[in-house]
C-alpha cells in the first residue's frame, strides 16, 4: 500500500534559509576572537577577544555534542556580548566612540552643538551627525554609570529596530545569531555607533516594502540624522516604493511622502546644531571623515581607499573619484532597474555600501557591519514556501499513489 503524508509545519518552513550555527562556525568565531585579542592594541578589544573566545569555544563544543543551535547560540551570546560587556562596564572601559558620543551629548545640552569649536587631535573630533548625541544624553543628565553608558542605548536601539524589521516568525533566530556574530558582538560589547544606523536602515526598508511610506521615512530620517552612511538607504527605499505597488502614480506619491518625512525628520535633528556653528559642523562631519584635516582619523583599515590615499601621490583624489563613481552607478541602477522587493533593495544597498566602504579614504573593517546586517535581514525575512508551491506539493502527494496504481495495472 502506498503511504503518503501531508507536509508538516517543519516541512513548510524547509525553504527558509538557515543561518550557520554548527560547530565549525563557532570554532571559526573562536579563532577570530583569539586573533583579535592577540593582535589588537586596544584594551577593550583584548578583553572582548578573551571572553568571546571562551564563549565561542563552549558553543562549538555544545554544537559538536548535538545540543540544539538555540542553546549553542545562547552560550555564544553570553560569552561574546554579555560577559565582556559586564567586565568593561565594571572597569569603565570602552571604545573611543563611546566617549565621543557622551562628550557630544554634554556639549549639545550646554552649547547647543555637539562639536568642539577648535578640535586639534583625533580624539577631539565628532564625525557623526547631531542625532548620534541622543545616545549620550542619559549619561550627560544622570552622570556616568552602567545604566547610562551610551553603548547600552545604542545596542538596544539596534536590536529593537532590527527585530521590528523582521516578520514575527523570524524574530528569534536572526537577532540571536546576529548578536553572536563577531562583527556585531564586538561593537555591542565595546561600543559601536554603526549598529543603530544599520538597524534603522533595515526598519526603513521593511516599512517601504510593506508600502508604509510615512513609517519608512521616519525610520530612514532617524538613521540619516545619525551618520552619513545611512543616506544611501533613502534613494533605495524611494525606488522600492515607486515600483513595488505596480501603480506608477500611487508609487510616486508613496515615494514622495517617504522622502518628505525622511527629509523633515533628519532636518529637525540636524539643522539646529549645524546652523549653530556651520564651520565646526563642516570640520567634524565632512572634512575629518574625508581626511581633509590635519588630524588623522583612527579609521585606517588597509582597504583600497585608505591605501590609495596614503600610498599613492594624488591617491586621495582618486579614492574620492572612485567613491563618487560608485555612488553614481548605484543611482543609475536604481533608475534603470529599481528593486521590486525589500530583499532586492537590501541587496542593492549592501552592494553600494560595500563599494563606499572600499573607497573611503578613512575607513575601517568595522563598517562592514552595515552590509552584514542588511544581508542577514534580507536572508531572515525570506518567506517559507509560497502557498502555490505548497498546494502543488500536496496535490502531487495525493496523486502519486493513483499514478502508481495505474502504472501497475498496465
Short mmCIF file of C-alpha atoms in Angstrom, two decimals:
data_model
loop_
_atom_site.label_atom_id
_atom_site.label_comp_id
_atom_site.label_asym_id
_atom_site.label_seq_id
_atom_site.Cartn_x
_atom_site.Cartn_y
_atom_site.Cartn_z
CA UNK A 1 0.00 0.00 0.00
CA UNK A 2 1.36 3.37 -0.93
CA UNK A 3 1.80 5.71 2.01
CA UNK A 4 1.96 9.47 1.92
CA UNK A 5 1.83 12.31 4.42
CA UNK A 6 0.82 15.90 4.17
CA UNK A 7 3.62 18.44 4.69
CA UNK A 8 4.15 19.17 8.36
CA UNK A 9 4.97 22.60 9.77
CA UNK A 10 8.76 21.98 9.60
CA UNK A 11 8.33 20.82 6.01
CA UNK A 12 6.63 24.06 5.05
CA UNK A 13 9.48 26.04 6.61
CA UNK A 14 12.17 23.98 4.94
CA UNK A 15 12.67 26.53 2.18
CA UNK A 16 13.51 29.28 4.69
CA UNK A 17 17.29 29.91 4.66
CA UNK A 18 19.08 28.71 7.78
CA UNK A 19 21.86 30.82 9.30
CA UNK A 20 25.09 28.98 10.20
CA UNK A 21 25.30 27.64 13.73
CA UNK A 22 27.22 24.38 13.63
CA UNK A 23 30.46 23.51 15.44
CA UNK A 24 32.63 24.65 12.52
CA UNK A 25 31.06 28.11 12.52
CA UNK A 26 31.55 28.63 16.25
CA UNK A 27 35.12 27.33 16.00
CA UNK A 28 35.80 29.89 13.28
CA UNK A 29 34.34 32.63 15.51
CA UNK A 30 36.57 31.48 18.38
CA UNK A 31 39.66 31.69 16.16
CA UNK A 32 38.62 35.17 15.01
CA UNK A 33 38.19 36.37 18.60
CA UNK A 34 41.54 34.90 19.64
CA UNK A 35 43.30 36.60 16.73
CA UNK A 36 41.77 39.98 17.52
CA UNK A 37 42.60 39.67 21.20
CA UNK A 38 46.18 38.72 20.41
CA UNK A 39 46.95 41.38 17.82
CA UNK A 40 44.80 44.35 18.83
CA UNK A 41 46.46 47.28 20.57
CA UNK A 42 43.16 48.37 22.15
CA UNK A 43 42.45 47.22 25.69
CA UNK A 44 38.66 46.79 25.27
CA UNK A 45 39.26 44.68 22.15
CA UNK A 46 41.65 42.40 24.02
CA UNK A 47 39.10 41.92 26.80
CA UNK A 48 36.46 41.09 24.23
CA UNK A 49 38.76 38.68 22.40
CA UNK A 50 39.48 36.65 25.53
CA UNK A 51 35.87 36.47 26.72
CA UNK A 52 34.41 35.86 23.26
CA UNK A 53 36.88 33.06 22.52
CA UNK A 54 35.67 31.23 25.64
CA UNK A 55 32.03 31.69 24.66
CA UNK A 56 32.54 30.60 21.07
CA UNK A 57 34.60 27.58 22.12
CA UNK A 58 31.89 26.47 24.54
CA UNK A 59 29.29 26.93 21.79
CA UNK A 60 31.39 24.84 19.40
CA UNK A 61 31.66 22.03 21.96
CA UNK A 62 27.92 22.07 22.59
CA UNK A 63 27.16 22.04 18.87
CA UNK A 64 29.58 19.15 18.32
CA UNK A 65 27.81 17.18 21.04
CA UNK A 66 24.49 17.58 19.33
CA UNK A 67 22.97 20.29 21.50
CA UNK A 68 20.40 22.50 19.85
CA UNK A 69 21.51 25.56 17.84
CA UNK A 70 19.45 27.68 20.22
CA UNK A 71 21.47 26.51 23.23
CA UNK A 72 24.81 26.94 21.45
CA UNK A 73 23.78 30.40 20.25
CA UNK A 74 22.76 31.48 23.74
CA UNK A 75 26.14 30.40 25.09
CA UNK A 76 27.91 32.26 22.28
CA UNK A 77 25.96 35.46 23.01
CA UNK A 78 26.75 35.15 26.71
CA UNK A 79 30.47 34.81 26.09
CA UNK A 80 30.78 37.23 23.18
CA UNK A 81 28.46 40.01 24.36
CA UNK A 82 27.24 39.80 27.95
CA UNK A 83 30.46 38.72 29.69
CA UNK A 84 32.81 41.28 28.09
CA UNK A 85 30.15 43.99 28.38
CA UNK A 86 29.78 43.43 32.12
CA UNK A 87 33.55 43.39 32.61
CA UNK A 88 34.11 46.56 30.57
CA UNK A 89 31.27 48.38 32.33
CA UNK A 90 32.72 47.38 35.69
CA UNK A 91 36.16 48.81 34.86
CA UNK A 92 34.70 51.77 32.90
CA UNK A 93 36.44 50.92 29.64
CA UNK A 94 35.01 51.37 26.17
CA UNK A 95 35.89 52.08 22.57
CA UNK A 96 36.67 55.71 21.71
CA UNK A 97 33.29 56.18 20.02
CA UNK A 98 31.51 55.83 23.36
CA UNK A 99 33.48 58.71 24.85
CA UNK A 100 32.85 60.82 21.74
CA UNK A 101 29.08 60.26 21.96
CA UNK A 102 29.00 61.00 25.69
CA UNK A 103 31.01 64.22 25.25
CA UNK A 104 28.91 65.34 22.29
CA UNK A 105 25.72 64.97 24.34
CA UNK A 106 27.16 67.15 27.09
CA UNK A 107 28.20 69.78 24.55
CA UNK A 108 24.78 69.66 22.89
CA UNK A 109 22.99 70.32 26.16
CA UNK A 110 25.37 73.08 27.26
CA UNK A 111 26.41 74.75 23.99
CA UNK A 112 23.65 73.83 21.56
CA UNK A 113 26.10 71.95 19.31
CA UNK A 114 27.78 68.55 19.79
CA UNK A 115 31.02 69.76 18.14
CA UNK A 116 34.10 71.34 19.66
CA UNK A 117 34.88 74.68 18.05
CA UNK A 118 38.62 74.07 17.61
CA UNK A 119 39.47 70.35 17.53
CA UNK A 120 43.16 69.53 17.35
CA UNK A 121 43.77 65.81 17.97
CA UNK A 122 41.70 62.95 16.53
CA UNK A 123 40.02 62.38 19.90
CA UNK A 124 38.53 65.89 19.70
CA UNK A 125 36.60 65.18 16.52
CA UNK A 126 32.99 64.02 16.36
CA UNK A 127 32.42 62.70 12.81
CA UNK A 128 28.78 61.81 13.48
CA UNK A 129 25.67 63.81 12.73
CA UNK A 130 23.92 65.55 15.65
CA UNK A 131 21.32 62.82 16.18
CA UNK A 132 24.02 60.46 17.47
CA UNK A 133 24.38 62.61 20.59
CA UNK A 134 20.96 61.36 21.75
CA UNK A 135 22.56 58.11 22.93
CA UNK A 136 24.79 60.07 25.31
CA UNK A 137 22.03 62.18 26.86
CA UNK A 138 21.31 59.71 29.72
CA UNK A 139 24.95 59.95 30.82
CA UNK A 140 25.04 63.73 30.32
CA UNK A 141 21.95 64.13 32.51
CA UNK A 142 22.38 61.45 35.18
CA UNK A 143 26.16 61.07 35.17
CA UNK A 144 28.37 58.12 34.23
CA UNK A 145 27.17 54.68 35.27
CA UNK A 146 26.43 51.20 33.97
CA UNK A 147 22.85 52.07 33.05
CA UNK A 148 23.64 55.38 31.36
CA UNK A 149 26.51 54.12 29.22
CA UNK A 150 25.85 55.09 25.57
CA UNK A 151 26.74 51.64 24.26
CA UNK A 152 23.75 50.14 26.10
CA UNK A 153 21.36 52.56 24.42
CA UNK A 154 22.97 52.10 21.02
CA UNK A 155 22.77 48.32 21.34
CA UNK A 156 19.15 48.45 22.49
CA UNK A 157 18.22 50.74 19.57
CA UNK A 158 19.89 48.36 17.11
CA UNK A 159 18.32 45.16 18.43
CA UNK A 160 14.90 46.78 18.75
CA UNK A 161 14.90 48.24 15.24
CA UNK A 162 16.26 45.03 13.70
CA UNK A 163 13.65 42.88 15.43
CA UNK A 164 10.83 45.20 14.34
CA UNK A 165 12.10 44.96 10.76
CA UNK A 166 11.64 41.17 10.74
CA UNK A 167 8.48 39.13 10.29
CA UNK A 168 7.06 37.93 13.60
CA UNK A 169 8.15 34.36 12.95
CA UNK A 170 11.79 35.30 12.39
CA UNK A 171 12.41 37.47 15.46
CA UNK A 172 14.21 34.82 17.46
CA UNK A 173 16.85 33.12 15.37
CA UNK A 174 18.16 36.03 13.30
CA UNK A 175 18.73 38.58 16.13
CA UNK A 176 20.32 35.91 18.31
CA UNK A 177 22.64 34.77 15.53
CA UNK A 178 23.48 38.34 14.57
CA UNK A 179 24.28 39.32 18.16
CA UNK A 180 26.66 36.35 18.38
CA UNK A 181 28.41 37.12 15.08
CA UNK A 182 31.87 38.59 15.87
CA UNK A 183 31.39 41.64 13.64
CA UNK A 184 28.31 42.59 15.71
CA UNK A 185 29.19 41.14 19.11
CA UNK A 186 32.34 43.25 19.29
CA UNK A 187 30.62 46.67 18.95
CA UNK A 188 27.78 45.52 21.21
CA UNK A 189 30.35 44.93 23.96
CA UNK A 190 32.93 47.68 23.40
CA UNK A 191 30.63 50.27 21.79
CA UNK A 192 29.89 50.95 18.15
CA UNK A 193 27.92 53.74 16.50
CA UNK A 194 27.18 51.82 13.29
CA UNK A 195 24.75 49.35 14.84
CA UNK A 196 21.75 51.66 15.41
CA UNK A 197 22.25 53.10 11.92
CA UNK A 198 22.14 49.61 10.37
CA UNK A 199 19.09 48.61 12.40
CA UNK A 200 17.13 51.70 11.38
CA UNK A 201 18.04 51.18 7.72
CA UNK A 202 16.57 47.67 7.89
CA UNK A 203 13.45 49.01 9.56
CA UNK A 204 13.07 51.69 6.90
CA UNK A 205 13.40 49.19 4.06
CA UNK A 206 10.97 46.83 5.79
CA UNK A 207 8.31 49.52 6.06
CA UNK A 208 8.97 50.61 2.47
CA UNK A 209 8.50 47.03 1.30
CA UNK A 210 5.15 46.98 3.12
CA UNK A 211 4.09 50.21 1.40
CA UNK A 212 4.12 52.20 4.66
CA UNK A 213 5.75 55.29 3.25
CA UNK A 214 5.41 57.52 6.30
CA UNK A 215 6.88 54.99 8.72
CA UNK A 216 9.66 54.19 6.28
CA UNK A 217 10.51 57.87 6.01
CA UNK A 218 10.54 58.27 9.79
CA UNK A 219 12.94 55.35 10.32
CA UNK A 220 15.22 56.47 7.49
CA UNK A 221 15.14 60.08 8.69
CA UNK A 222 16.25 58.98 12.14
CA UNK A 223 19.07 56.93 10.62
CA UNK A 224 20.09 59.83 8.37
CA UNK A 225 20.36 62.08 11.43
CA UNK A 226 22.90 59.72 12.99
CA UNK A 227 25.54 59.17 10.31
CA UNK A 228 26.23 59.83 6.63
CA UNK A 229 26.33 56.10 5.89
CA UNK A 230 22.54 55.95 6.26
CA UNK A 231 21.86 58.40 3.43
CA UNK A 232 22.17 55.89 0.55
CA UNK A 233 19.25 53.98 2.08
CA UNK A 234 16.86 56.83 1.30
CA UNK A 235 17.02 56.69 -2.53
CA UNK A 236 16.92 52.89 -2.41
CA UNK A 237 13.73 53.00 -0.34
CA UNK A 238 12.22 55.61 -2.66
CA UNK A 239 12.93 53.42 -5.70
CA UNK A 240 11.35 50.45 -3.90
CA UNK A 241 8.20 52.41 -3.04
CA UNK A 242 7.90 53.78 -6.56
CA UNK A 243 7.89 50.32 -8.15
CA UNK A 244 6.60 47.84 -5.57
CA UNK A 245 2.95 48.91 -5.81
CA UNK A 246 2.76 48.30 -9.57
CA UNK A 247 0.86 51.58 -9.96
CA UNK A 248 3.13 54.35 -11.20
CA UNK A 249 1.08 57.25 -9.84
CA UNK A 250 0.44 55.60 -6.49
CA UNK A 251 4.08 54.57 -6.19
CA UNK A 252 5.27 58.09 -6.98
CA UNK A 253 3.03 59.54 -4.27
CA UNK A 254 4.30 56.99 -1.74
CA UNK A 255 7.91 57.73 -2.64
CA UNK A 256 7.30 61.47 -2.33
CA UNK A 257 5.66 61.04 1.07
CA UNK A 258 8.54 58.88 2.31
CA UNK A 259 11.13 61.34 1.03
CA UNK A 260 9.43 64.32 2.66
CA UNK A 261 9.09 62.58 6.02
CA UNK A 262 12.73 61.45 5.91
CA UNK A 263 13.92 64.93 4.94
CA UNK A 264 11.88 66.70 7.61
CA UNK A 265 12.90 64.22 10.32
CA UNK A 266 16.60 64.48 9.50
CA UNK A 267 16.43 68.26 9.14
CA UNK A 268 14.71 68.68 12.51
CA UNK A 269 17.51 66.74 14.21
CA UNK A 270 20.50 68.03 12.23
CA UNK A 271 19.88 71.64 11.24
CA UNK A 272 19.67 73.27 14.69
CA UNK A 273 23.15 72.07 15.67
CA UNK A 274 24.57 72.57 12.16
CA UNK A 275 23.36 76.17 11.97
CA UNK A 276 24.60 76.89 15.49
CA UNK A 277 28.20 76.61 14.23
CA UNK A 278 28.41 75.78 10.50
CA UNK A 279 32.20 75.88 10.47
CA UNK A 280 32.56 73.34 13.26
CA UNK A 281 29.88 71.16 11.67
CA UNK A 282 31.77 71.02 8.37
CA UNK A 283 35.11 70.38 10.06
CA UNK A 284 33.82 67.48 12.11
CA UNK A 285 31.40 65.65 9.82
CA UNK A 286 32.73 66.47 6.35
CA UNK A 287 36.42 67.34 6.38
CA UNK A 288 37.57 64.91 9.07
CA UNK A 289 35.95 61.74 7.62
CA UNK A 290 37.29 62.63 4.17
CA UNK A 291 40.81 63.10 5.54
CA UNK A 292 40.89 66.83 4.77
CA UNK A 293 42.04 67.95 8.23
CA UNK A 294 45.46 67.97 9.84
CA UNK A 295 44.43 65.30 12.33
CA UNK A 296 44.42 61.75 11.01
CA UNK A 297 41.32 59.67 11.63
CA UNK A 298 41.74 56.43 13.55
CA UNK A 299 39.61 54.78 10.85
CA UNK A 300 42.58 53.47 8.91
CA UNK A 301 42.00 49.86 7.93
CA UNK A 302 44.02 48.79 4.85
CA UNK A 303 41.12 48.91 2.41
CA UNK A 304 41.58 50.23 -1.16
CA UNK A 305 40.51 53.81 -0.44
CA UNK A 306 42.86 54.20 2.51
CA UNK A 307 45.75 52.56 0.67
CA UNK A 308 45.26 54.87 -2.32
CA UNK A 309 45.09 57.94 -0.09
CA UNK A 310 48.24 57.09 1.86
CA UNK A 311 50.47 55.26 -0.61
CA UNK A 312 49.89 56.96 -3.97
CA UNK A 313 50.53 60.59 -4.95
CA UNK A 314 47.15 62.13 -5.62
CA UNK A 315 45.61 58.95 -4.29
CA UNK A 316 43.15 60.78 -2.07
CA UNK A 317 41.61 62.49 -5.09
CA UNK A 318 41.48 59.16 -6.93
CA UNK A 319 39.80 57.48 -3.95
CA UNK A 320 37.19 60.24 -3.76
CA UNK A 321 36.64 59.94 -7.51
CA UNK A 322 36.05 56.19 -7.20
CA UNK A 323 33.70 56.86 -4.30
CA UNK A 324 31.72 59.28 -6.47
CA UNK A 325 31.62 56.86 -9.39
CA UNK A 326 30.30 54.06 -7.17
CA UNK A 327 27.55 56.38 -5.89
CA UNK A 328 26.68 57.33 -9.47
CA UNK A 329 26.48 53.68 -10.53
CA UNK A 330 24.14 52.93 -7.63
CA UNK A 331 21.91 55.84 -8.65
CA UNK A 332 21.84 54.69 -12.28
CA UNK A 333 20.97 51.15 -11.25
CA UNK A 334 18.02 52.44 -9.24
CA UNK A 335 16.72 54.29 -12.29
CA UNK A 336 17.33 51.53 -14.82
CA UNK A 337 16.29 48.55 -12.70
CA UNK A 338 14.70 49.61 -9.40
CA UNK A 339 14.29 46.93 -6.71
CA UNK A 340 10.83 45.41 -6.53
CA UNK A 341 11.10 43.77 -3.09
CA UNK A 342 12.61 44.60 0.25
CA UNK A 343 15.12 41.79 -0.20
CA UNK A 344 16.29 43.18 -3.54
CA UNK A 345 16.51 46.67 -2.03
CA UNK A 346 18.65 45.39 0.84
CA UNK A 347 20.98 43.62 -1.58
CA UNK A 348 21.33 46.75 -3.71
CA UNK A 349 22.05 48.91 -0.66
CA UNK A 350 24.54 46.39 0.76
CA UNK A 351 26.46 46.41 -2.52
CA UNK A 352 26.51 50.20 -2.63
CA UNK A 353 27.77 50.41 0.95
CA UNK A 354 30.46 47.82 0.24
CA UNK A 355 31.77 49.99 -2.59
CA UNK A 356 31.64 53.09 -0.40
CA UNK A 357 33.49 51.36 2.43
CA UNK A 358 36.12 50.12 0.00
CA UNK A 359 36.86 53.56 -1.48
CA UNK A 360 36.52 55.89 1.50
CA UNK A 361 39.94 57.40 2.39
CA UNK A 362 39.20 56.99 6.11
CA UNK A 363 37.62 53.59 6.65
CA UNK A 364 37.75 50.55 8.90
CA UNK A 365 36.72 46.92 8.77
CA UNK A 366 34.03 47.57 11.39
CA UNK A 367 32.00 49.48 8.82
CA UNK A 368 31.28 46.12 7.17
CA UNK A 369 28.63 45.65 9.83
CA UNK A 370 26.27 47.64 7.58
CA UNK A 371 26.21 45.22 4.62
CA UNK A 372 26.31 42.27 7.03
CA UNK A 373 23.20 43.39 8.91
CA UNK A 374 21.40 44.13 5.64
CA UNK A 375 22.31 40.71 4.24
CA UNK A 376 21.17 38.86 7.38
CA UNK A 377 17.93 40.85 7.42
CA UNK A 378 17.24 40.01 3.78
CA UNK A 379 18.03 36.34 4.39
CA UNK A 380 15.95 36.06 7.55
CA UNK A 381 12.86 37.63 6.05
CA UNK A 382 12.66 35.17 3.18
CA UNK A 383 9.17 33.68 3.38
CA UNK A 384 8.52 29.95 3.64
CA UNK A 385 7.44 28.05 0.57
CA UNK A 386 4.94 30.01 -1.48
CA UNK A 387 1.32 28.87 -0.87
CA UNK A 388 1.03 27.92 -4.54
CA UNK A 389 4.06 25.69 -4.21
CA UNK A 390 2.58 24.17 -1.05
CA UNK A 391 -0.69 23.39 -2.87
CA UNK A 392 1.24 21.84 -5.74
CA UNK A 393 3.22 19.72 -3.30
CA UNK A 394 0.04 18.48 -1.59
CA UNK A 395 -1.60 17.78 -4.96
CA UNK A 396 1.41 15.76 -6.14
CA UNK A 397 1.48 13.77 -2.90
CA UNK A 398 -2.21 12.93 -3.25
CA UNK A 399 -1.98 11.98 -6.93
CA UNK A 400 1.21 9.92 -6.63
CA UNK A 401 -0.47 6.69 -5.29
CA UNK A 402 -3.13 6.89 -8.04
CA UNK A 403 -0.47 7.25 -10.71
CA UNK A 404 1.46 4.29 -9.34
CA UNK A 405 -1.65 2.06 -9.29
CA UNK A 406 -2.38 2.93 -12.93
CA UNK A 407 1.18 2.06 -13.91
CA UNK A 408 0.97 -1.25 -12.01
CA UNK A 409 -2.31 -2.18 -13.73
CA UNK A 410 -0.71 -1.78 -17.13
#
